[in-house]
Amino acid sequence: MIIGFIGLGAMGKPMAHNLIKANFQLNVFDVNEKAVEELVLLGAEKCSSPQEIAKKCELVITMLPNAKIVESVMLGDGGMLAGIKAGQIIVDMSSVAPHTTKKMAQFVEKKGAKYIDAPVSGGVSGATAGTLTIMVGGHQETVAKARPVLDKLGRIQHIGEVGAGDAVKIVNNLLLGANMAAVAEALVLGVKAGLKPETMYNIIKSSSGRSYALEAKMPNFILKGEFAPGFAVDLQYKDLELAVETGKNLGVPMPVTNSAQQVYEMARAKGLGREDISAIIKVWEDLLNVQVRGDVIE
Ligand code: NAD
């Protein structure tokens, strides 16, 4: 099967590489030439636009930062829509709102092609290892056709119709964002109260306050003081915005999510938007003149 891949960033690059390793013929596009050249060296073929990708490929994966970019890659000048033909499958793996996905699906289906949403969880490490959780929305038959490709990227969970994958992804990332904000606030409180960061980690990781945010981000990022993405603050902010927006549309009060989003807003105002989400701890560290650093003891 000839595959297209658009969006070769922190996630897309290792995912595309896994498809090359699985012997798929891969065509790639990104506005970042350097990312394209890296994939070409690994065996991919370079395309000059999303339209060219759509013309050449039977299945196209997009892994893009946000809905605005997904829409421009689909509908803009040189966009995929102009190249799409009947029988093709477009798989959007970006984290966007269900209404964006449903709108894109309508455009694609008018051309006789199929659209599925397949956002992921598992971060750059999961993308590299091919162990992502893939939350899929789409018709059974289309999902079955895409399965041999998606299987190489992780574990497929077919949630429901188009948009259902995005909905569950929003719920998951609301929890990640709010948990990370709580971890950062709590650890700084602990240091101010005289606790050693390592002591907090060792106790909490086997106590009721533990979370993925603590276990994934404290030893590898916060304690080391290394905040290279990872999962960028800007992307988490966007995901919390998707949750807030969805809450507004459905009349669901979301005080915790709104507060958590403000923490990421503060981090962005400090210029931390491209750093990993664990970097939000620097907002409190700088404010209170403390640091949560230490040795990683496993
Ligand atoms: P990223 O910013 O590292 O990569 C995005 C890529 O898209 C970049 O290479 C960029 O050049 C490219 N791009 C931007 N505009 C483009 C355009 N018009 N045409 C073609 N390419 C374009 O982002 P990422 O971390 O890889 O995340 C991608 C998606 O996956 C996001 O929706 C994010 O929310 C989601 N996600 C990320 C993680 C993570 O840990 N990073 C985890 C799960 C889900």
Tab-separated table of C-alpha atoms and ligand atoms in Angstrom:
chain	number	residue	atom	x	y	z
A	1	MET	CA	0.000	0.000	0.000
A	2	ILE	CA	1.363	3.481	-0.871
A	3	ILE	CA	1.195	5.687	2.205
A	4	GLY	CA	1.431	9.462	2.592
A	5	PHE	CA	2.520	11.195	5.795
A	6	ILE	CA	2.071	14.921	6.469
A	7	GLY	CA	3.521	16.471	9.648
A	8	LEU	CA	6.962	15.143	10.595
A	9	GLY	CA	7.368	16.742	14.021
A	10	ALA	CA	8.126	15.288	17.457
A	11	MET	CA	5.460	12.600	16.947
A	12	GLY	CA	5.168	12.322	13.177
A	13	LYS	CA	8.856	11.700	12.510
A	14	PRO	CA	9.208	8.491	14.571
A	15	MET	CA	5.775	7.299	13.413
A	16	ALA	CA	6.732	7.771	9.761
A	17	HIS	CA	10.024	5.993	10.430
A	18	ASN	CA	8.123	3.000	11.874
A	19	LEU	CA	6.096	2.749	8.656
A	20	ILE	CA	9.290	2.725	6.585
A	21	LYS	CA	10.687	-0.005	8.854
A	22	ALA	CA	7.477	-1.978	8.221
A	23	ASN	CA	8.265	-1.800	4.474
A	24	PHE	CA	5.481	0.571	3.432
A	25	GLN	CA	6.272	2.835	0.497
A	26	LEU	CA	6.137	6.224	2.226
A	27	ASN	CA	5.650	9.684	0.677
A	28	VAL	CA	6.164	12.638	3.008
A	29	PHE	CA	5.424	16.355	3.237
A	30	ASP	CA	6.165	18.987	5.874
A	31	VAL	CA	6.705	22.738	5.688
A	32	ASN	CA	9.955	22.075	7.552
A	33	GLU	CA	12.424	21.016	4.833
A	34	LYS	CA	14.908	19.646	7.374
A	35	ALA	CA	12.335	17.182	8.739
A	36	VAL	CA	11.547	16.030	5.188
A	37	GLU	CA	15.237	15.515	4.365
A	38	GLU	CA	15.703	13.395	7.502
A	39	LEU	CA	12.889	11.073	6.409
A	40	VAL	CA	14.221	10.924	2.852
A	41	LEU	CA	17.543	9.687	4.257
A	42	LEU	CA	15.580	6.961	6.051
A	43	GLY	CA	13.921	5.828	2.811
A	44	ALA	CA	10.864	8.060	2.257
A	45	GLU	CA	10.000	9.889	-0.954
A	46	LYS	CA	9.637	13.679	-0.839
A	47	CYS	CA	6.449	15.378	-2.120
A	48	SER	CA	6.072	19.074	-2.795
A	49	SER	CA	2.532	19.598	-1.432
A	50	PRO	CA	-0.354	17.886	0.380
A	51	GLN	CA	-2.096	17.801	-3.009
A	52	GLU	CA	0.729	15.715	-4.493
A	53	ILE	CA	0.587	13.355	-1.508
A	54	ALA	CA	-3.168	12.890	-1.984
A	55	LYS	CA	-2.708	12.258	-5.726
A	56	LYS	CA	-0.092	9.550	-5.176
A	57	CYS	CA	-1.210	7.685	-2.067
A	58	GLU	CA	-3.922	5.203	-1.146
A	59	LEU	CA	-3.890	6.151	2.524
A	60	VAL	CA	-2.712	9.490	3.938
A	61	ILE	CA	-1.869	10.166	7.595
A	62	THR	CA	-1.796	13.713	8.979
A	63	MET	CA	-0.052	14.486	12.296
A	64	LEU	CA	-0.332	18.255	12.641
A	65	PRO	CA	-0.282	20.756	15.512
A	66	ASN	CA	-3.869	22.040	15.474
A	67	ALA	CA	-7.239	22.282	13.710
A	68	LYS	CA	-6.366	25.462	11.788
A	69	ILE	CA	-3.389	23.714	10.180
A	70	VAL	CA	-5.363	20.511	9.551
A	71	GLU	CA	-7.961	22.633	7.715
A	72	SER	CA	-5.338	24.480	5.660
A	73	VAL	CA	-3.565	21.233	4.704
A	74	MET	CA	-6.904	19.863	3.550
A	75	LEU	CA	-8.627	22.935	2.044
A	76	GLY	CA	-5.883	25.518	1.374
A	77	ASP	CA	-3.883	26.201	-1.806
A	78	GLY	CA	-2.117	22.980	-2.812
A	79	GLY	CA	-4.210	21.202	-0.190
A	80	MET	CA	-5.166	17.544	-0.171
A	81	LEU	CA	-8.752	18.041	-1.273
A	82	ALA	CA	-7.718	18.925	-4.825
A	83	GLY	CA	-5.898	15.581	-5.127
A	84	ILE	CA	-8.293	13.235	-3.328
A	85	LYS	CA	-10.094	10.527	-5.317
A	86	ALA	CA	-12.692	7.861	-4.603
A	87	GLY	CA	-11.554	4.897	-2.537
A	88	GLN	CA	-8.773	6.703	-0.640
A	89	ILE	CA	-8.531	6.880	3.136
A	90	ILE	CA	-7.440	9.969	5.082
A	91	VAL	CA	-6.427	9.329	8.703
A	92	ASP	CA	-6.045	12.425	10.868
A	93	MET	CA	-3.978	11.533	13.942
A	94	SER	CA	-3.678	15.151	15.188
A	95	SER	CA	-5.496	16.161	18.380
A	96	VAL	CA	-8.444	18.301	17.227
A	97	ALA	CA	-12.125	18.761	18.148
A	98	PRO	CA	-14.781	16.330	16.868
A	99	HIS	CA	-16.480	19.169	14.943
A	100	THR	CA	-13.280	19.803	12.940
A	101	THR	CA	-13.077	16.111	12.072
A	102	LYS	CA	-16.743	15.919	11.054
A	103	LYS	CA	-16.298	18.967	8.793
A	104	MET	CA	-13.189	17.473	7.113
A	105	ALA	CA	-14.969	14.122	6.737
A	106	GLN	CA	-17.821	15.792	4.827
A	107	PHE	CA	-15.416	17.356	2.305
A	108	VAL	CA	-13.569	14.060	1.829
A	109	GLU	CA	-16.707	11.942	1.532
A	110	LYS	CA	-18.068	14.241	-1.201
A	111	LYS	CA	-15.078	12.999	-3.250
A	112	GLY	CA	-15.992	9.362	-2.559
A	113	ALA	CA	-13.065	8.924	-0.148
A	114	LYS	CA	-13.152	8.039	3.581
A	115	TYR	CA	-11.984	9.911	6.678
A	116	ILE	CA	-11.123	8.633	10.121
A	117	ASP	CA	-9.903	10.370	13.261
A	118	ALA	CA	-7.149	8.536	15.121
A	119	PRO	CA	-5.568	10.749	17.795
A	120	VAL	CA	-2.969	9.112	20.004
A	121	SER	CA	-1.620	8.927	23.505
A	122	GLY	CA	1.805	7.691	24.597
A	123	GLY	CA	4.075	10.608	23.746
A	124	VAL	CA	7.291	10.620	21.743
A	125	SER	CA	8.494	7.444	23.484
A	126	GLY	CA	5.309	5.597	22.433
A	127	ALA	CA	5.610	6.992	18.900
A	128	THR	CA	9.197	5.745	18.702
A	129	ALA	CA	8.449	2.308	20.147
A	130	GLY	CA	5.274	1.857	18.042
A	131	THR	CA	3.211	1.426	21.208
A	132	LEU	CA	0.829	4.397	21.000
A	133	THR	CA	-2.771	4.092	22.134
A	134	ILE	CA	-4.709	4.992	18.974
A	135	MET	CA	-8.282	6.209	19.571
A	136	VAL	CA	-10.155	5.650	16.344
A	137	GLY	CA	-13.427	7.116	15.083
A	138	GLY	CA	-14.822	5.947	11.761
A	139	HIS	CA	-16.878	3.375	9.881
A	140	GLN	CA	-16.031	-0.238	10.704
A	141	GLU	CA	-15.099	-1.046	7.096
A	142	THR	CA	-12.726	1.937	6.747
A	143	VAL	CA	-11.080	1.202	10.083
A	144	ALA	CA	-10.525	-2.412	8.994
A	145	LYS	CA	-8.768	-1.199	5.817
A	146	ALA	CA	-6.524	1.192	7.776
A	147	ARG	CA	-5.745	-1.369	10.484
A	148	PRO	CA	-2.646	-2.984	8.877
A	149	VAL	CA	-1.016	0.456	8.740
A	150	LEU	CA	-2.118	1.733	12.166
A	151	ASP	CA	-1.099	-1.593	13.741
A	152	LYS	CA	2.523	-0.628	13.072
A	153	LEU	CA	2.115	2.538	15.161
A	154	GLY	CA	0.384	1.208	18.251
A	155	ARG	CA	-2.685	-0.400	19.760
A	156	ILE	CA	-5.960	0.458	18.008
A	157	GLN	CA	-9.067	1.190	20.070
A	158	HIS	CA	-12.098	1.628	17.812
A	159	ILE	CA	-14.303	3.996	19.835
A	160	GLY	CA	-17.214	4.724	17.459
A	161	GLU	CA	-18.159	6.831	14.440
A	162	VAL	CA	-16.123	9.727	12.989
A	163	GLY	CA	-15.241	12.194	15.807
A	164	ALA	CA	-15.445	9.641	18.641
A	165	GLY	CA	-11.653	9.209	18.770
A	166	ASP	CA	-11.217	12.972	19.181
A	167	ALA	CA	-13.813	13.087	21.965
A	168	VAL	CA	-12.061	10.474	24.116
A	169	LYS	CA	-8.666	12.074	23.391
A	170	ILE	CA	-9.971	15.434	24.692
A	171	VAL	CA	-11.138	13.771	27.927
A	172	ASN	CA	-7.751	12.043	28.352
A	173	ASN	CA	-5.730	15.205	27.747
A	174	LEU	CA	-7.912	17.268	30.057
A	175	LEU	CA	-6.839	14.819	32.782
A	176	LEU	CA	-3.156	14.936	31.763
A	177	GLY	CA	-3.124	18.759	31.749
A	178	ALA	CA	-4.925	19.119	35.077
A	179	ASN	CA	-2.801	16.380	36.720
A	180	MET	CA	0.433	17.993	35.502
A	181	ALA	CA	-0.638	21.398	36.876
A	182	ALA	CA	-1.470	19.796	40.247
A	183	VAL	CA	1.873	17.910	40.327
A	184	ALA	CA	3.844	21.121	39.678
A	185	GLU	CA	1.967	23.107	42.345
A	186	ALA	CA	2.215	20.283	44.897
A	187	LEU	CA	5.949	19.637	44.436
A	188	VAL	CA	6.811	23.304	44.940
A	189	LEU	CA	4.641	23.353	48.064
A	190	GLY	CA	6.535	20.282	49.330
A	191	VAL	CA	9.951	21.901	48.786
A	192	LYS	CA	8.777	25.097	50.507
A	193	ALA	CA	7.618	22.900	53.407
A	194	GLY	CA	11.149	21.493	53.702
A	195	LEU	CA	10.772	18.164	51.857
A	196	LYS	CA	13.415	16.713	49.542
A	197	PRO	CA	12.098	16.166	45.972
A	198	GLU	CA	13.404	12.553	45.950
A	199	THR	CA	11.560	11.790	49.202
A	200	MET	CA	8.294	13.101	47.738
A	201	TYR	CA	8.772	11.033	44.591
A	202	ASN	CA	9.502	7.795	46.406
A	203	ILE	CA	6.507	8.163	48.737
A	204	ILE	CA	3.950	9.480	46.253
A	205	LYS	CA	4.711	7.026	43.439
A	206	SER	CA	3.327	4.255	45.671
A	207	SER	CA	0.604	6.346	47.355
A	208	SER	CA	-2.832	7.607	46.379
A	209	GLY	CA	-1.502	10.898	44.945
A	210	ARG	CA	0.392	9.137	42.161
A	211	SER	CA	-0.356	9.823	38.499
A	212	TYR	CA	1.125	9.394	35.036
A	213	ALA	CA	2.150	13.071	35.164
A	214	LEU	CA	4.183	12.451	38.321
A	215	GLU	CA	5.787	9.201	37.190
A	216	ALA	CA	6.580	10.238	33.615
A	217	LYS	CA	7.608	13.811	34.279
A	218	MET	CA	9.224	14.021	37.708
A	219	PRO	CA	12.280	11.738	37.324
A	220	ASN	CA	12.983	12.380	33.641
A	221	PHE	CA	12.259	16.088	33.365
A	222	ILE	CA	11.701	18.000	36.625
A	223	LEU	CA	14.405	16.454	38.830
A	224	LYS	CA	16.956	16.678	36.006
A	225	GLY	CA	15.895	20.230	35.071
A	226	GLU	CA	15.629	19.144	31.424
A	227	PHE	CA	12.490	20.341	29.687
A	228	ALA	CA	13.033	19.632	25.967
A	229	PRO	CA	9.799	18.344	24.392
A	230	GLY	CA	8.266	15.905	25.010
A	231	PHE	CA	4.794	17.228	24.782
A	232	ALA	CA	4.857	20.974	24.341
A	233	VAL	CA	3.109	23.443	26.680
A	234	ASP	CA	1.503	25.041	23.583
A	235	LEU	CA	-0.034	21.694	22.550
A	236	GLN	CA	-1.358	20.974	26.053
A	237	TYR	CA	-2.818	24.497	26.157
A	238	LYS	CA	-4.547	23.782	22.849
A	239	ASP	CA	-5.946	20.487	24.183
A	240	LEU	CA	-7.338	22.208	27.287
A	241	GLU	CA	-8.902	24.799	24.975
A	242	LEU	CA	-10.556	21.933	23.057
A	243	ALA	CA	-11.964	20.632	26.356
A	244	VAL	CA	-13.180	24.065	27.494
A	245	GLU	CA	-14.759	24.686	24.070
A	246	THR	CA	-16.466	21.282	24.103
A	247	GLY	CA	-17.709	21.938	27.661
A	248	LYS	CA	-19.198	25.266	26.526
A	249	ASN	CA	-20.903	23.619	23.549
A	250	LEU	CA	-22.424	20.939	25.771
A	251	GLY	CA	-23.253	23.142	28.773
A	252	VAL	CA	-20.791	21.378	31.104
A	253	PRO	CA	-19.229	23.557	33.869
A	254	MET	CA	-15.435	23.008	33.922
A	255	PRO	CA	-13.837	25.007	36.761
A	256	VAL	CA	-10.850	22.656	37.191
A	257	THR	CA	-10.045	22.606	33.476
A	258	ASN	CA	-10.291	26.398	33.220
A	259	SER	CA	-7.920	26.866	36.183
A	260	ALA	CA	-5.460	24.340	34.766
A	261	GLN	CA	-5.500	26.128	31.414
A	262	GLN	CA	-4.518	29.388	33.138
A	263	VAL	CA	-1.370	27.684	34.473
A	264	TYR	CA	-0.329	26.869	30.892
A	265	GLU	CA	-1.224	30.465	29.908
A	266	MET	CA	1.229	31.688	32.564
A	267	ALA	CA	3.922	29.343	31.235
A	268	ARG	CA	3.341	30.600	27.676
A	269	ALA	CA	3.596	34.197	28.912
A	270	LYS	CA	7.031	33.259	30.343
A	271	GLY	CA	8.134	31.990	26.917
A	272	LEU	CA	7.888	28.282	27.797
A	273	GLY	CA	5.409	27.367	25.046
A	274	ARG	CA	7.779	25.039	23.134
A	275	GLU	CA	9.110	23.290	26.245
A	276	ASP	CA	7.687	20.077	27.685
A	277	ILE	CA	4.547	20.400	29.845
A	278	SER	CA	6.622	19.668	32.950
A	279	ALA	CA	8.232	23.113	32.408
A	280	ILE	CA	5.135	24.728	33.963
A	281	ILE	CA	6.826	24.062	37.310
A	282	LYS	CA	9.222	26.925	36.460
A	283	VAL	CA	6.331	29.390	36.869
A	284	TRP	CA	6.235	28.620	40.623
A	285	GLU	CA	9.965	27.996	40.959
A	286	ASP	CA	10.743	31.469	39.623
A	287	LEU	CA	7.967	33.104	41.633
A	288	LEU	CA	9.086	31.528	44.910
A	289	ASN	CA	12.818	31.240	44.226
A	290	VAL	CA	13.005	27.467	44.828
A	291	GLN	CA	13.923	24.536	42.582
A	292	VAL	CA	12.567	21.001	42.527
A	293	ARG	CA	15.750	19.193	41.446
A	294	GLY	CA	17.586	16.123	42.634
A	295	ASP	CA	18.972	12.706	41.886
A	296	VAL	CA	16.820	10.134	40.176
A	297	ILE	CA	16.537	7.167	42.509
A	298	GLU	CA	14.634	4.196	41.088
B	1	NAD	P1	5.163	19.259	16.379
B	1	NAD	O1	4.887	20.712	16.473
B	1	NAD	O2	6.437	18.700	16.914
B	1	NAD	O3	5.069	18.784	14.849
B	1	NAD	C1	4.137	19.277	13.937
B	1	NAD	C2	4.731	19.174	12.536
B	1	NAD	O4	3.763	19.698	11.616
B	1	NAD	C3	6.012	20.002	12.357
B	1	NAD	O5	7.017	19.232	11.746
B	1	NAD	C4	5.576	21.155	11.470
B	1	NAD	O6	6.599	21.649	10.636
B	1	NAD	C5	4.467	20.486	10.672
B	1	NAD	N1	3.558	21.454	10.049
B	1	NAD	C6	3.069	22.603	10.564
B	1	NAD	N2	2.297	23.224	9.661
B	1	NAD	C7	2.295	22.444	8.552
B	1	NAD	C8	1.686	22.557	7.277
B	1	NAD	N3	0.897	23.589	6.960
B	1	NAD	N4	1.906	21.576	6.371
B	1	NAD	C9	2.714	20.520	6.673
B	1	NAD	N5	3.325	20.365	7.861
B	1	NAD	C10	3.116	21.317	8.783
B	1	NAD	O7	3.896	18.539	17.047
B	1	NAD	P2	3.825	17.047	17.651
B	1	NAD	O8	4.299	17.077	19.062
B	1	NAD	O9	4.397	16.098	16.669
B	1	NAD	O10	2.222	16.878	17.712
B	1	NAD	C11	1.441	16.615	16.559
B	1	NAD	C12	0.011	16.335	17.017
B	1	NAD	O11	0.020	15.201	17.903
B	1	NAD	C13	-0.633	17.489	17.794
B	1	NAD	O12	-1.978	17.599	17.417
B	1	NAD	C14	-0.474	17.060	19.247
B	1	NAD	O13	-1.470	17.640	20.083
B	1	NAD	C15	-0.595	15.558	19.141
B	1	NAD	N6	0.083	14.792	20.193
B	1	NAD	C16	1.360	15.102	20.592
B	1	NAD	C17	1.976	14.332	21.583
B	1	NAD	C18	3.380	14.642	22.065
B	1	NAD	O14	3.815	14.049	23.081
B	1	NAD	N7	4.138	15.511	21.400
B	1	NAD	C19	1.312	13.252	22.153
B	1	NAD	C20	0.032	12.925	21.690
B	1	NAD	C21	-0.568	13.709	20.708
